Coordinates of C-alpha atoms in Angstrom, one line a residue:
M113 CA 100.1 -136.9 -124.1
S114 CA 97.9 -134.1 -122.8
E115 CA 98.3 -132.8 -119.3
I116 CA 95.4 -132.2 -116.9
F117 CA 95.5 -129.1 -114.8
K118 CA 93.4 -128.8 -111.7
L119 CA 92.0 -125.3 -111.1
R120 CA 92.7 -124.1 -107.6
T121 CA 89.8 -123.1 -105.5
R122 CA 89.5 -120.1 -103.1
S123 CA 90.2 -122.5 -100.2
D124 CA 93.4 -123.7 -101.9
I125 CA 94.6 -120.2 -102.3
D126 CA 93.6 -119.2 -98.7
E127 CA 95.6 -122.2 -97.4
E128 CA 98.7 -121.2 -99.3
A129 CA 98.3 -117.6 -98.2
A130 CA 97.9 -118.8 -94.5
V131 CA 101.2 -120.7 -94.8
W132 CA 103.0 -117.6 -96.1
V133 CA 101.4 -115.4 -93.4
W134 CA 102.9 -117.7 -90.8
R135 CA 106.3 -117.9 -92.5
M136 CA 106.7 -114.2 -93.0
D137 CA 105.6 -113.4 -89.4
S138 CA 109.2 -113.8 -88.1
D139 CA 112.0 -111.6 -87.0
T140 CA 114.4 -113.5 -89.2
V141 CA 113.2 -114.2 -92.7
S142 CA 115.9 -115.4 -95.1
A143 CA 116.5 -113.7 -98.4
Q144 CA 115.7 -117.0 -100.1
R145 CA 112.3 -117.2 -98.4
R146 CA 111.6 -113.6 -99.4
D147 CA 112.4 -114.4 -103.0
A148 CA 110.2 -117.4 -102.9
F149 CA 107.4 -115.3 -101.4
D150 CA 107.7 -112.7 -104.2
V151 CA 107.5 -115.4 -106.8
W152 CA 104.3 -116.8 -105.2
L153 CA 102.8 -113.3 -105.1
R154 CA 103.4 -112.8 -108.8
R155 CA 102.2 -116.2 -109.8
D156 CA 98.5 -115.4 -109.4
S157 CA 96.7 -112.1 -109.0
R158 CA 94.5 -113.6 -106.3
H159 CA 97.5 -114.4 -104.1
R160 CA 98.2 -110.9 -102.9
R161 CA 94.5 -110.3 -102.0
A162 CA 94.3 -113.5 -100.0
Y163 CA 97.6 -112.7 -98.3
E164 CA 96.5 -109.2 -97.3
E165 CA 93.1 -110.5 -96.0
L166 CA 94.7 -113.2 -93.9
T167 CA 97.4 -110.9 -92.7
H168 CA 94.7 -108.6 -91.4
V169 CA 93.1 -111.5 -89.5
W170 CA 96.5 -112.6 -88.2
T171 CA 97.4 -109.0 -87.0
G172 CA 94.0 -108.8 -85.3
L173 CA 94.9 -111.9 -83.3
N174 CA 97.7 -109.9 -81.6
G175 CA 94.9 -108.5 -79.4
L176 CA 94.3 -111.9 -77.8
A177 CA 96.0 -112.1 -74.5
E178 CA 99.2 -114.2 -74.5
A179 CA 98.5 -115.4 -78.1
K180 CA 101.3 -117.5 -79.6
R181 CA 102.0 -117.8 -83.3
E182 CA 101.1 -121.5 -83.4
E183 CA 97.8 -120.7 -81.6
K184 CA 96.8 -117.8 -83.9
I185 CA 97.1 -119.9 -87.0
A186 CA 94.1 -122.2 -86.1
T187 CA 91.6 -119.4 -86.7
F188 CA 92.0 -119.3 -90.5
T189 CA 93.4 -122.5 -91.8
R190 CA 93.4 -126.3 -91.4
P191 CA 96.1 -128.8 -90.5
S192 CA 96.4 -129.9 -94.2
A193 CA 97.5 -126.4 -95.3
G194 CA 101.1 -127.4 -95.6
F195 CA 102.9 -126.6 -92.4
P196 CA 106.1 -128.4 -91.7
P197 CA 105.2 -131.9 -90.6
A198 CA 107.6 -132.1 -87.8
G199 CA 105.8 -129.6 -85.6
R200 CA 102.3 -129.7 -87.0
N201 CA 100.8 -132.0 -84.3
A202 CA 102.2 -130.0 -81.5
W203 CA 101.0 -126.7 -83.0
W204 CA 97.5 -128.0 -83.5
A205 CA 97.2 -129.5 -80.1
A206 CA 98.1 -126.1 -78.6
A207 CA 95.7 -124.4 -81.0
A208 CA 92.9 -126.7 -80.1
A209 CA 93.5 -126.0 -76.4
A210 CA 93.4 -122.3 -77.0
L211 CA 90.0 -122.7 -78.8
V212 CA 88.3 -124.7 -76.1
V213 CA 86.7 -121.5 -74.9
G214 CA 86.4 -120.2 -78.5
V215 CA 88.5 -117.6 -80.2
A216 CA 87.1 -114.1 -80.3
V217 CA 89.9 -111.7 -81.0
G218 CA 90.9 -108.4 -82.5
A219 CA 87.8 -106.6 -81.4
W220 CA 87.8 -102.9 -81.1
M221 CA 85.5 -99.9 -81.4
Q222 CA 86.4 -96.8 -83.4
M223 CA 84.0 -94.3 -84.9
G224 CA 81.1 -96.8 -84.7
N225 CA 83.1 -99.6 -86.2
E226 CA 83.6 -103.1 -84.8
L227 CA 85.9 -105.7 -86.3
R228 CA 86.1 -109.3 -84.9
T229 CA 87.4 -112.7 -85.9
L230 CA 85.5 -115.6 -84.3
A231 CA 86.3 -119.3 -84.5
T232 CA 85.4 -122.6 -82.9
A233 CA 87.3 -125.9 -82.7
V234 CA 86.0 -129.3 -83.9
G235 CA 83.1 -130.3 -81.7
Q236 CA 82.6 -126.9 -80.1
Q237 CA 79.7 -124.4 -80.3
R238 CA 79.8 -120.8 -79.2
K239 CA 77.4 -117.9 -78.9
V240 CA 78.7 -114.3 -79.4
T241 CA 76.8 -111.0 -79.0
L242 CA 78.0 -108.2 -81.3
A243 CA 78.1 -104.5 -80.4
D244 CA 74.8 -103.9 -82.3
G245 CA 73.0 -106.5 -80.2
S246 CA 73.0 -109.2 -82.9
V247 CA 73.8 -112.7 -81.8
I248 CA 75.9 -115.1 -83.8
S249 CA 75.9 -118.8 -82.8
L250 CA 78.9 -120.8 -84.3
N251 CA 78.7 -124.5 -84.9
T252 CA 81.7 -126.9 -85.0
N253 CA 84.9 -125.9 -86.9
T254 CA 83.6 -122.5 -88.0
I255 CA 85.3 -119.2 -88.8
V256 CA 83.4 -115.9 -88.9
E257 CA 84.7 -112.4 -89.6
T258 CA 82.6 -109.5 -88.6
N259 CA 82.9 -105.9 -89.8
L260 CA 80.3 -103.6 -88.3
R261 CA 80.4 -100.0 -89.7
R262 CA 78.2 -97.0 -89.4
N263 CA 76.3 -97.7 -92.6
V264 CA 76.5 -101.5 -93.0
R265 CA 77.1 -104.7 -91.0
E266 CA 79.1 -107.2 -92.9
I267 CA 79.8 -110.8 -91.9
C268 CA 82.0 -113.2 -93.7
L269 CA 81.4 -116.9 -93.1
R270 CA 84.7 -118.4 -94.2
Q271 CA 83.9 -122.0 -93.3
G272 CA 81.4 -124.0 -91.2
E273 CA 77.9 -123.1 -90.0
A274 CA 76.5 -120.2 -88.1
H275 CA 73.1 -119.0 -86.9
F276 CA 72.3 -115.2 -86.9
Q277 CA 69.8 -113.4 -84.7
V278 CA 69.9 -110.0 -86.3
A279 CA 69.2 -106.8 -84.3
H280 CA 66.7 -104.5 -86.1
D281 CA 68.4 -101.5 -87.7
R282 CA 67.1 -100.5 -91.1
S283 CA 69.9 -97.8 -91.5
R284 CA 72.5 -100.6 -91.4
P285 CA 71.9 -103.6 -93.6
F286 CA 73.1 -106.9 -92.2
L287 CA 75.0 -108.8 -94.9
V288 CA 76.4 -112.3 -94.6
H289 CA 79.0 -113.3 -97.3
A290 CA 79.3 -117.1 -97.8
G291 CA 80.8 -118.8 -100.8
D292 CA 79.5 -117.1 -103.9
A293 CA 76.3 -115.8 -102.2
V294 CA 75.4 -112.9 -100.0
V295 CA 72.5 -112.9 -97.6
R296 CA 70.8 -109.6 -96.7
A297 CA 68.6 -109.2 -93.6
V298 CA 67.3 -106.3 -91.5
G299 CA 65.8 -108.0 -88.4
T300 CA 65.4 -111.7 -88.6
Q301 CA 66.8 -115.1 -87.6
F302 CA 68.5 -117.4 -90.1
E303 CA 71.3 -120.0 -90.5
V304 CA 74.0 -120.2 -93.1
R305 CA 76.2 -123.3 -93.8
V306 CA 79.1 -123.4 -96.2
R307 CA 79.4 -127.0 -97.5
G308 CA 82.0 -126.3 -100.1
D309 CA 83.7 -123.6 -102.1
R310 CA 80.5 -122.9 -104.1
Q311 CA 77.8 -124.7 -102.1
V312 CA 75.8 -122.7 -99.5
D313 CA 72.6 -123.5 -97.6
V314 CA 70.4 -120.8 -96.0
V315 CA 67.5 -121.6 -93.7
V316 CA 65.2 -118.9 -92.2
N317 CA 63.4 -119.6 -89.0
E318 CA 62.1 -116.0 -88.4
G319 CA 61.5 -113.0 -90.6
R320 CA 62.7 -112.6 -94.2
V321 CA 66.1 -112.5 -96.0
E322 CA 67.3 -111.8 -99.5
V323 CA 69.9 -114.0 -101.1
R324 CA 71.8 -113.0 -104.2
P325 CA 75.1 -113.8 -105.9
D326 CA 78.0 -112.0 -104.3
S327 CA 79.0 -109.1 -106.6
A328 CA 82.6 -110.4 -106.7
A329 CA 81.4 -113.9 -107.8
E330 CA 78.6 -112.9 -110.2
S331 CA 79.7 -113.5 -113.7
A332 CA 78.7 -111.6 -116.8
S333 CA 77.2 -114.8 -118.3
T334 CA 75.1 -115.3 -115.2
A335 CA 73.7 -111.8 -115.5
H336 CA 73.1 -112.2 -119.2
V337 CA 71.2 -115.5 -118.7
A338 CA 69.1 -113.9 -116.0
R339 CA 68.1 -111.0 -118.2
A340 CA 67.3 -113.3 -121.2
T341 CA 65.1 -115.6 -119.1
G342 CA 63.6 -113.0 -116.9
R343 CA 64.9 -114.9 -113.9
S344 CA 65.8 -112.7 -110.9
L345 CA 69.2 -113.0 -109.3
V346 CA 67.6 -112.1 -105.9
H347 CA 65.8 -114.7 -104.0
T348 CA 63.5 -113.8 -101.0
L349 CA 63.1 -116.3 -98.3
G350 CA 60.6 -116.3 -95.5
A351 CA 60.4 -118.3 -92.2
G352 CA 60.3 -122.0 -92.9
Q353 CA 62.1 -121.9 -96.2
Q354 CA 65.6 -123.2 -97.3
L355 CA 67.8 -122.1 -100.1
S356 CA 70.6 -124.2 -101.5
A357 CA 73.1 -122.4 -103.8
T358 CA 75.7 -124.2 -105.8
G359 CA 77.5 -121.8 -107.9
D360 CA 74.9 -120.1 -110.2
D361 CA 72.2 -122.6 -109.4
Y362 CA 69.7 -121.7 -106.7
S363 CA 66.8 -123.8 -105.3
V364 CA 64.3 -122.9 -102.7
V365 CA 62.2 -125.4 -100.8
P366 CA 59.8 -125.3 -97.8
V367 CA 61.1 -126.7 -94.5
S368 CA 58.7 -128.3 -92.1
T369 CA 58.7 -127.4 -88.4
R370 CA 60.1 -130.8 -87.6
R371 CA 62.8 -130.5 -90.1
L372 CA 63.6 -126.9 -89.0
S373 CA 64.0 -128.2 -85.4
S374 CA 66.4 -130.9 -86.7
V375 CA 68.5 -128.4 -88.7
L376 CA 68.9 -126.1 -85.7
A377 CA 69.3 -128.8 -83.0
W378 CA 73.1 -128.2 -82.9
R379 CA 72.4 -124.9 -81.0
D380 CA 71.3 -127.2 -78.2
G381 CA 74.3 -129.4 -78.6
A382 CA 72.4 -132.1 -80.5
V383 CA 72.2 -133.7 -83.9
I384 CA 68.9 -135.3 -85.1
F385 CA 68.5 -138.0 -87.7
D386 CA 65.2 -138.9 -89.2
D387 CA 65.3 -142.1 -91.2
E388 CA 68.5 -141.1 -93.0
P389 CA 71.1 -143.4 -94.6
L390 CA 73.9 -144.3 -92.2
S391 CA 76.4 -142.9 -94.7
D392 CA 74.7 -139.4 -94.4
A393 CA 74.5 -139.7 -90.6
I394 CA 78.2 -140.5 -90.3
A395 CA 79.1 -137.6 -92.6
E396 CA 77.2 -135.3 -90.3
I397 CA 78.4 -136.7 -87.0
S398 CA 82.0 -136.6 -88.3
R399 CA 81.8 -132.8 -88.2
Y400 CA 82.0 -133.1 -84.4
T401 CA 85.0 -135.3 -84.0
D402 CA 88.6 -135.5 -85.1
A403 CA 88.2 -139.2 -85.7
R404 CA 87.9 -140.4 -89.3
I405 CA 84.9 -142.7 -89.6
I406 CA 85.0 -145.3 -92.4
V407 CA 82.2 -147.6 -93.7
N408 CA 83.4 -149.9 -96.4
D409 CA 80.3 -152.1 -96.7
S410 CA 77.6 -150.6 -99.0
H411 CA 74.9 -152.6 -97.2
V412 CA 75.9 -151.2 -93.8
A413 CA 76.1 -147.7 -95.3
A414 CA 72.4 -148.0 -96.5
F415 CA 71.0 -148.7 -93.0
R416 CA 68.4 -146.1 -92.0
V417 CA 69.2 -144.1 -88.9
G418 CA 67.0 -142.1 -86.6
G419 CA 67.3 -140.5 -83.1
R420 CA 68.8 -137.6 -81.2
Y421 CA 72.5 -137.6 -80.2
R422 CA 74.7 -135.3 -78.3
T423 CA 77.3 -133.6 -80.5
G424 CA 79.8 -133.9 -77.6
D425 CA 79.4 -137.6 -77.2
V426 CA 80.2 -139.4 -80.4
Q427 CA 80.9 -142.6 -78.6
A428 CA 77.2 -142.8 -77.6
F429 CA 76.4 -142.7 -81.3
F430 CA 78.7 -145.6 -81.9
D431 CA 77.2 -147.5 -79.0
A432 CA 73.7 -146.9 -80.4
L433 CA 74.8 -148.2 -83.8
Q434 CA 76.0 -151.5 -82.3
T435 CA 72.8 -151.9 -80.4
A436 CA 70.4 -151.2 -83.2
F437 CA 72.3 -152.8 -86.2
P438 CA 74.4 -155.9 -86.9
V439 CA 77.6 -153.8 -86.9
V440 CA 80.8 -153.7 -84.8
I441 CA 83.0 -150.6 -84.2
H442 CA 86.7 -151.0 -84.5
H443 CA 89.1 -148.2 -83.4
G444 CA 92.2 -148.3 -85.5
P445 CA 95.4 -146.3 -85.3
N446 CA 95.6 -142.6 -85.9
G447 CA 92.1 -141.9 -84.8
V448 CA 90.4 -144.0 -87.6
V449 CA 87.1 -145.7 -86.7
F450 CA 85.7 -148.5 -88.8
V451 CA 82.0 -149.5 -88.9
D452 CA 82.0 -153.1 -90.1
P453 CA 79.3 -155.8 -90.4
R454 CA 79.1 -158.0 -87.4
P455 CA 80.6 -161.4 -88.1

């Protein structure tokens, strides 16, 4: 009988690394734990790099006034990462409280450099101005790392969604790394959303950007196919265009002014649906709440939804559903919400 092995993604490795960063940040680490840590490091060459990157983030959080270990961890991992169950809820309650005003930590200036780690909790939006004058708007449950140097401005969108208003500076390219793609801009406004390990959306609302595979993710086969077919690995987007990248596949489509307003509505604390299936609308509204929303009926899931809703008032969305459709909302245990057909 053959065995099926699941290849681990970058997110899986980051989560394991985050657990080890937390475990090793202690004055008393047992010899047994150190041995287990060494075994984990040797198991995969990617482990050490992920551990070092997240240790850098964790160390930077020491600059946050009165930061506690359990609060720092929320900036680069999720509750499912494998922390001991007994204390997980308490830790994450404390972390969420610490993130109510947003986490912007580890910032310093040295020789023209600026390094920051920014994060938002579920349901939170935050706007941050960088030292160069660029403005980053973070949507719900987002983690951004910035590294501004004399010759380049690099941003890493680890998860979530962010809008970038880039200060003009041709001597320092502005690069946003997200998934397997990197977005290059000089002076422009655009949004990047990470939907999965290898799925990234880029929308430009002003100026132009270039999107290409990240050099670390670009495979030899991808480059060979591009040369053989004459297809460029660099995609240039102008205002009113959207690029969706899934691994090596890139697609560029025009975006209407109306659609662009809907995509960017979260910056005003709103989400807009325009004749979309209820299943899609619930997937989007779920980003702004810790509740797990379940629709078991396929007929209900196919209802078409429209309207503008506040991201901070998910209950109003539920109320609107019950008014507009023959559905009833049931609140179950553990934050589960059921959208069922009305009897």
